[in-house]
PDB file of C-alpha atoms in Angstrom:
ATOM      1  CA  MET A   1     122.376 127.853-167.219  1.00 67.00           C
ATOM      2  CA  ASP A   2     120.216 129.335-164.572  1.00 83.00           C
ATOM      3  CA  LEU A   3     116.600 128.299-165.142  1.00 84.00           C
ATOM      4  CA  LEU A   4     115.160 130.253-162.231  1.00 87.00           C
ATOM      5  CA  PHE A   5     113.499 132.816-164.522  1.00 88.00           C
ATOM      6  CA  ILE A   6     111.250 130.059-165.956  1.00 89.00           C
ATOM      7  CA  PHE A   7     110.131 129.014-162.420  1.00 88.00           C
ATOM      8  CA  GLU A   8     109.539 132.659-161.477  1.00 89.00           C
ATOM      9  CA  TRP A   9     107.416 133.165-164.563  1.00 89.00           C
ATOM     10  CA  LEU A  10     105.592 129.932-163.802  1.00 87.00           C
ATOM     11  CA  ASP A  11     105.053 131.031-160.265  1.00 87.00           C
ATOM     12  CA  THR A  12     103.209 134.184-161.346  1.00 88.00           C
ATOM     13  CA  SER A  13     101.355 132.639-164.315  1.00 88.00           C
ATOM     14  CA  ILE A  14      97.651 132.083-164.611  1.00 89.00           C
ATOM     15  CA  LEU A  15      98.258 128.343-164.079  1.00 87.00           C
ATOM     16  CA  ALA A  16      99.759 129.122-160.708  1.00 86.00           C
ATOM     17  CA  ASP A  17      96.787 131.384-159.738  1.00 86.00           C
ATOM     18  CA  MET A  18      94.380 128.479-160.606  1.00 85.00           C
ATOM     19  CA  SER A  19      96.438 125.674-158.920  1.00 84.00           C
ATOM     20  CA  LYS A  20      96.778 127.733-155.698  1.00 84.00           C
ATOM     21  CA  ALA A  21      93.191 129.053-155.622  1.00 85.00           C
ATOM     22  CA  TYR A  22      91.318 125.833-156.454  1.00 86.00           C
ATOM     23  CA  GLY A  23      92.458 122.837-154.410  1.00 84.00           C
ATOM     24  CA  GLY A  24      89.920 120.635-156.080  1.00 87.00           C
ATOM     25  CA  VAL A  25      91.273 121.427-159.486  1.00 88.00           C
ATOM     26  CA  PHE A  26      94.815 120.655-158.297  1.00 88.00           C
ATOM     27  CA  ALA A  27      93.625 117.358-156.811  1.00 91.00           C
ATOM     28  CA  VAL A  28      91.933 116.250-160.042  1.00 92.00           C
ATOM     29  CA  VAL A  29      94.900 117.166-162.087  1.00 91.00           C
ATOM     30  CA  GLN A  30      97.153 115.393-159.650  1.00 91.00           C
ATOM     31  CA  MET A  31      94.868 112.301-159.993  1.00 93.00           C
ATOM     32  CA  VAL A  32      95.259 112.435-163.751  1.00 95.00           C
ATOM     33  CA  HIS A  33      99.046 112.803-163.412  1.00 92.00           C
ATOM     34  CA  LEU A  34      99.246 109.645-161.161  1.00 91.00           C
ATOM     35  CA  VAL A  35      96.914 107.640-163.469  1.00 94.00           C
ATOM     36  CA  ALA A  36      99.061 108.561-166.456  1.00 94.00           C
ATOM     37  CA  LEU A  37     102.163 107.589-164.520  1.00 91.00           C
ATOM     38  CA  ALA A  38     100.638 104.247-163.648  1.00 92.00           C
ATOM     39  CA  MET A  39      99.807 103.811-167.358  1.00 93.00           C
ATOM     40  CA  LEU A  40     103.343 104.694-168.434  1.00 93.00           C
ATOM     41  CA  GLY A  41     104.787 102.267-165.771  1.00 93.00           C
ATOM     42  CA  GLY A  42     102.384  99.579-167.079  1.00 93.00           C
ATOM     43  CA  THR A  43     103.394 100.046-170.721  1.00 94.00           C
ATOM     44  CA  VAL A  44     107.073 100.036-169.705  1.00 94.00           C
ATOM     45  CA  LEU A  45     106.701  96.849-167.624  1.00 94.00           C
ATOM     46  CA  VAL A  46     104.741  94.991-170.231  1.00 93.00           C
ATOM     47  CA  SER A  47     107.001  95.742-173.120  1.00 92.00           C
ATOM     48  CA  ASP A  48     110.294  95.413-171.314  1.00 92.00           C
ATOM     49  CA  LEU A  49     109.306  92.115-169.560  1.00 93.00           C
ATOM     50  CA  ARG A  50     108.252  90.811-173.018  1.00 93.00           C
ATOM     51  CA  LEU A  51     111.594  91.856-174.380  1.00 91.00           C
ATOM     52  CA  LEU A  52     113.159  89.847-171.474  1.00 91.00           C
ATOM     53  CA  GLY A  53     110.901  86.844-172.330  1.00 88.00           C
ATOM     54  CA  VAL A  54     109.278  86.965-168.856  1.00 91.00           C
ATOM     55  CA  LEU A  55     105.639  87.363-169.877  1.00 87.00           C
ATOM     56  CA  LEU A  56     103.349  87.157-172.997  1.00 87.00           C
ATOM     57  CA  SER A  57     105.850  84.870-174.616  1.00 85.00           C
ATOM     58  CA  ASP A  58     103.118  83.446-176.918  1.00 88.00           C
ATOM     59  CA  VAL A  59     102.735  86.837-178.509  1.00 88.00           C
ATOM     60  CA  SER A  60     105.324  88.326-180.871  1.00 90.00           C
ATOM     61  CA  SER A  61     107.541  90.919-179.165  1.00 90.00           C
ATOM     62  CA  GLU A  62     107.180  93.302-182.130  1.00 90.00           C
ATOM     63  CA  SER A  63     103.369  93.181-181.633  1.00 91.00           C
ATOM     64  CA  VAL A  64     103.615  93.826-177.815  1.00 91.00           C
ATOM     65  CA  VAL A  65     106.187  96.612-178.095  1.00 91.00           C
ATOM     66  CA  ASN A  66     104.301  98.372-180.960  1.00 90.00           C
ATOM     67  CA  ASN A  67     101.039  98.358-179.019  1.00 90.00           C
ATOM     68  CA  MET A  68     102.751  99.534-175.816  1.00 91.00           C
ATOM     69  CA  ASP A  69     104.550 102.336-177.578  1.00 90.00           C
ATOM     70  CA  ARG A  70     101.392 104.111-178.564  1.00 89.00           C
ATOM     71  CA  TRP A  71     100.044 104.205-175.037  1.00 93.00           C
ATOM     72  CA  PHE A  72     103.517 105.189-173.730  1.00 93.00           C
ATOM     73  CA  SER A  73     103.454 108.281-175.867  1.00 93.00           C
ATOM     74  CA  VAL A  74      99.852 109.200-174.633  1.00 94.00           C
ATOM     75  CA  ALA A  75     100.945 108.698-170.943  1.00 94.00           C
ATOM     76  CA  LEU A  76     104.015 110.798-171.446  1.00 93.00           C
ATOM     77  CA  ILE A  77     102.124 113.787-172.935  1.00 94.00           C
ATOM     78  CA  VAL A  78      99.537 113.590-170.107  1.00 95.00           C
ATOM     79  CA  ILE A  79     102.268 113.425-167.537  1.00 92.00           C
ATOM     80  CA  ALA A  80     104.098 116.404-169.034  1.00 92.00           C
ATOM     81  CA  LEU A  81     101.011 118.677-169.233  1.00 93.00           C
ATOM     82  CA  SER A  82      99.547 117.801-165.801  1.00 92.00           C
ATOM     83  CA  GLY A  83     103.094 118.016-164.399  1.00 90.00           C
ATOM     84  CA  VAL A  84     103.460 121.634-165.577  1.00 90.00           C
ATOM     85  CA  PHE A  85     100.191 122.581-164.009  1.00 90.00           C
ATOM     86  CA  MET A  86     101.030 120.873-160.684  1.00 89.00           C
ATOM     87  CA  SER A  87     104.527 122.332-160.599  1.00 87.00           C
ATOM     88  CA  SER A  88     103.085 125.863-161.020  1.00 88.00           C
ATOM     89  CA  ALA A  89     101.623 125.701-157.560  1.00 87.00           C
ATOM     90  CA  VAL A  90     105.145 125.255-155.909  1.00 86.00           C
ATOM     91  CA  ALA A  91     107.415 126.349-158.727  1.00 87.00           C
ATOM     92  CA  ILE A  92     109.973 128.208-156.575  1.00 89.00           C
ATOM     93  CA  LYS A  93     110.105 125.372-154.044  1.00 88.00           C
ATOM     94  CA  LEU A  94     110.635 122.782-156.843  1.00 87.00           C
ATOM     95  CA  TYR A  95     113.505 124.821-158.328  1.00 91.00           C
ATOM     96  CA  TYR A  96     115.467 124.334-155.106  1.00 89.00           C
ATOM     97  CA  ASN A  97     114.551 120.670-154.688  1.00 87.00           C
ATOM     98  CA  GLU A  98     117.271 118.107-155.633  1.00 85.00           C
ATOM     99  CA  MET A  99     114.783 115.313-156.193  1.00 86.00           C
ATOM    100  CA  PHE A 100     112.818 117.382-158.770  1.00 88.00           C
ATOM    101  CA  TRP A 101     116.004 117.798-160.774  1.00 89.00           C
ATOM    102  CA  ALA A 102     116.822 114.083-160.424  1.00 87.00           C
ATOM    103  CA  LYS A 103     113.220 113.340-161.841  1.00 89.00           C
ATOM    104  CA  MET A 104     113.636 115.921-164.670  1.00 91.00           C
ATOM    105  CA  ILE A 105     116.961 114.583-165.763  1.00 91.00           C
ATOM    106  CA  GLY A 106     115.612 111.040-165.632  1.00 90.00           C
ATOM    107  CA  LEU A 107     112.538 112.114-167.610  1.00 91.00           C
ATOM    108  CA  PHE A 108     114.439 113.921-170.346  1.00 92.00           C
ATOM    109  CA  PHE A 109     117.112 111.158-170.585  1.00 91.00           C
ATOM    110  CA  GLY A 110     114.409 108.502-170.535  1.00 90.00           C
ATOM    111  CA  ALA A 111     112.350 110.220-173.322  1.00 91.00           C
ATOM    112  CA  ALA A 112     115.511 110.766-175.455  1.00 92.00           C
ATOM    113  CA  PHE A 113     116.482 107.069-174.915  1.00 90.00           C
ATOM    114  CA  VAL A 114     113.083 105.863-175.934  1.00 91.00           C
ATOM    115  CA  TYR A 115     112.632 108.064-179.062  1.00 91.00           C
ATOM    116  CA  PHE A 116     116.269 108.178-180.356  1.00 91.00           C
ATOM    117  CA  ILE A 117     117.604 104.788-179.476  1.00 88.00           C
ATOM    118  CA  ARG A 118     114.987 102.307-178.351  1.00 89.00           C
ATOM    119  CA  ARG A 119     112.247 102.826-180.915  1.00 89.00           C
ATOM    120  CA  PRO A 120     114.546 103.192-183.985  1.00 90.00           C
ATOM    121  CA  LEU A 121     116.275 100.011-182.975  1.00 89.00           C
ATOM    122  CA  LEU A 122     113.159  98.009-182.210  1.00 89.00           C
ATOM    123  CA  ARG A 123     111.661  98.907-185.634  1.00 89.00           C
ATOM    124  CA  HIS A 124     113.906  96.171-186.951  1.00 89.00           C
ATOM    125  CA  PRO A 125     112.774  92.586-186.636  1.00 89.00           C
ATOM    126  CA  HIS A 126     113.634  91.560-183.123  1.00 87.00           C
ATOM    127  CA  ASP A 127     115.159  88.282-183.975  1.00 85.00           C
ATOM    128  CA  THR A 128     117.806  90.062-186.028  1.00 88.00           C
ATOM    129  CA  ILE A 129     118.909  92.269-183.053  1.00 87.00           C
ATOM    130  CA  ASN A 130     121.692  91.237-180.667  1.00 86.00           C
ATOM    131  CA  VAL A 131     119.932  89.564-177.715  1.00 88.00           C
ATOM    132  CA  TRP A 132     122.134  91.424-175.286  1.00 87.00           C
ATOM    133  CA  SER A 133     121.030  94.743-176.757  1.00 88.00           C
ATOM    134  CA  LEU A 134     117.466  93.740-176.196  1.00 89.00           C
ATOM    135  CA  ARG A 135     117.954  92.641-172.613  1.00 90.00           C
ATOM    136  CA  LEU A 136     120.024  95.744-171.734  1.00 91.00           C
ATOM    137  CA  ILE A 137     117.478  98.040-173.339  1.00 91.00           C
ATOM    138  CA  ALA A 138     114.706  96.356-171.313  1.00 92.00           C
ATOM    139  CA  ILE A 139     116.593  96.506-168.035  1.00 92.00           C
ATOM    140  CA  SER A 140     117.844 100.038-168.331  1.00 91.00           C
ATOM    141  CA  SER A 141     114.333 101.271-169.483  1.00 91.00           C
ATOM    142  CA  MET A 142     112.783  99.779-166.368  1.00 93.00           C
ATOM    143  CA  ILE A 143     115.626 101.403-164.198  1.00 92.00           C
ATOM    144  CA  ILE A 144     115.070 104.817-165.806  1.00 91.00           C
ATOM    145  CA  TRP A 145     111.404 104.862-165.321  1.00 91.00           C
ATOM    146  CA  PHE A 146     111.545 103.448-161.804  1.00 91.00           C
ATOM    147  CA  THR A 147     114.023 106.320-160.908  1.00 89.00           C
ATOM    148  CA  VAL A 148     111.612 108.857-162.480  1.00 89.00           C
ATOM    149  CA  ALA A 149     108.687 107.590-160.547  1.00 87.00           C
ATOM    150  CA  ALA A 150     110.528 107.079-157.267  1.00 87.00           C
ATOM    151  CA  SER A 151     112.238 110.487-157.352  1.00 85.00           C
ATOM    152  CA  GLY A 152     108.799 112.023-158.194  1.00 82.00           C
ATOM    153  CA  ARG A 153     107.390 110.426-155.061  1.00 81.00           C
ATOM    154  CA  TRP A 154     110.378 111.653-153.175  1.00 80.00           C
ATOM    155  CA  ILE A 155     109.501 115.249-154.033  1.00 81.00           C
ATOM    156  CA  GLY A 156     106.490 114.775-151.801  1.00 76.00           C
ATOM    157  CA  PHE A 157     108.765 113.730-148.928  1.00 72.00           C
ATOM    158  CA  SER A 158     111.186 116.611-149.214  1.00 70.00           C
TER     159      SER A 158
ATOM    160  CA  MET B   1     121.191 105.736-187.991  1.00 73.00           C
ATOM    161  CA  ASN B   2     121.895 102.077-189.076  1.00 83.00           C
ATOM    162  CA  LYS B   3     121.305  99.054-186.962  1.00 83.00           C
ATOM    163  CA  PRO B   4     124.874  98.063-185.839  1.00 84.00           C
ATOM    164  CA  ILE B   5     125.524 101.664-184.631  1.00 88.00           C
ATOM    165  CA  LEU B   6     122.111 101.762-182.823  1.00 87.00           C
ATOM    166  CA  GLU B   7     122.898  98.380-181.244  1.00 87.00           C
ATOM    167  CA  LYS B   8     126.272  99.591-179.910  1.00 88.00           C
ATOM    168  CA  LEU B   9     124.714 102.927-178.680  1.00 87.00           C
ATOM    169  CA  ALA B  10     121.995 100.961-176.894  1.00 87.00           C
ATOM    170  CA  ILE B  11     124.519  98.744-175.098  1.00 89.00           C
ATOM    171  CA  VAL B  12     126.762 101.576-174.001  1.00 90.00           C
ATOM    172  CA  LEU B  13     123.982 103.898-172.915  1.00 89.00           C
ATOM    173  CA  SER B  14     122.236 101.066-171.154  1.00 89.00           C
ATOM    174  CA  LEU B  15     125.346 100.187-169.151  1.00 91.00           C
ATOM    175  CA  VAL B  16     125.804 103.798-168.302  1.00 91.00           C
ATOM    176  CA  VAL B  17     122.186 104.004-167.169  1.00 88.00           C
ATOM    177  CA  VAL B  18     122.615 100.914-164.934  1.00 89.00           C
ATOM    178  CA  VAL B  19     125.812 102.303-163.273  1.00 91.00           C
ATOM    179  CA  VAL B  20     124.530 105.873-162.764  1.00 90.00           C
ATOM    180  CA  ALA B  21     121.276 104.651-161.346  1.00 87.00           C
ATOM    181  CA  MET B  22     122.968 102.334-158.919  1.00 86.00           C
ATOM    182  CA  LEU B  23     125.405 105.091-157.838  1.00 87.00           C
ATOM    183  CA  PHE B  24     122.434 107.555-157.438  1.00 85.00           C
ATOM    184  CA  TRP B  25     120.332 105.132-155.268  1.00 82.00           C
ATOM    185  CA  VAL B  26     123.358 103.926-153.175  1.00 82.00           C
ATOM    186  CA  ALA B  27     124.198 107.589-152.427  1.00 81.00           C
ATOM    187  CA  GLN B  28     120.478 108.192-151.473  1.00 77.00           C
ATOM    188  CA  VAL B  29     120.105 105.076-149.374  1.00 75.00           C
ATOM    189  CA  GLY B  30     120.607 106.955-146.042  1.00 75.00           C
ATOM    190  CA  ASP B  31     118.001 109.592-146.832  1.00 75.00           C
ATOM    191  CA  VAL B  32     115.707 107.006-148.264  1.00 75.00           C
ATOM    192  CA  MET B  33     115.722 104.968-145.073  1.00 76.00           C
ATOM    193  CA  GLU B  34     115.418 107.969-142.813  1.00 77.00           C
ATOM    194  CA  THR B  35     112.525 109.411-144.802  1.00 75.00           C
ATOM    195  CA  LEU B  36     110.670 106.099-145.021  1.00 75.00           C
ATOM    196  CA  CYS B  37     111.172 105.827-141.279  1.00 79.00           C
ATOM    197  CA  LEU B  38     109.869 109.363-140.496  1.00 77.00           C
ATOM    198  CA  ALA B  39     106.966 108.867-143.049  1.00 76.00           C
ATOM    199  CA  TYR B  40     105.763 105.369-141.917  1.00 77.00           C
ATOM    200  CA  GLY B  41     106.943 104.768-138.429  1.00 72.00           C
ATOM    201  CA  ASP B  42     109.981 104.947-136.121  1.00 66.00           C
ATOM    202  CA  TRP B  43     111.230 101.393-136.857  1.00 66.00           C
ATOM    203  CA  CYS B  44     114.653 102.474-137.980  1.00 66.00           C
ATOM    204  CA  PHE B  45     115.369 104.383-134.739  1.00 63.00           C
ATOM    205  CA  THR B  46     114.579 101.448-132.424  1.00 62.00           C
ATOM    206  CA  GLU B  47     117.381 100.199-130.135  1.00 61.00           C
ATOM    207  CA  ASP B  48     115.876  96.780-129.612  1.00 58.00           C
ATOM    208  CA  PRO B  49     118.215  93.986-130.851  1.00 55.00           C
TER     209      PRO B  49
END
């Protein structure tokens, strides 16, 4: 499916006009995007390292995961909204950028993994879940979000 | 979905993620090194032993 028309529309939208005309606005939105990415990374690390038993072992993993899940969703929404604004400035360039697509695939797969597999499974008491499921979920979650963040950084290099 | 199915799905998808991510980054390693080199210095082009 060719998605070029979406990027062409974005490139001529009012968002693109704003992001291209006002460098200051773009910079502030970029800062918000990066802060949200750091927040998302923090929630992923805290909850996954707790599942692996590396940190906060004196607090129940259910409590840690539930608290982090809330902030994860907030960070993901902020990342998505600020990301659309930022991408409007260079929409056509991004369409032809391999790393952008690597990031998008990672982002969509990661979000689907969190909301359709990880959360429904972790709603059960953790001590009733196969320990290897918990460990693999934690490891793959960190790998997915590292790939999203690193390929996002890579867009800036390419 | 019930728990045993979710557990199996989690294990299978997690293993897929680990393998795909490893292949992806191994395939990128040349570009990664070259780009880091260009961005942060010319250390990877040095011919010193």
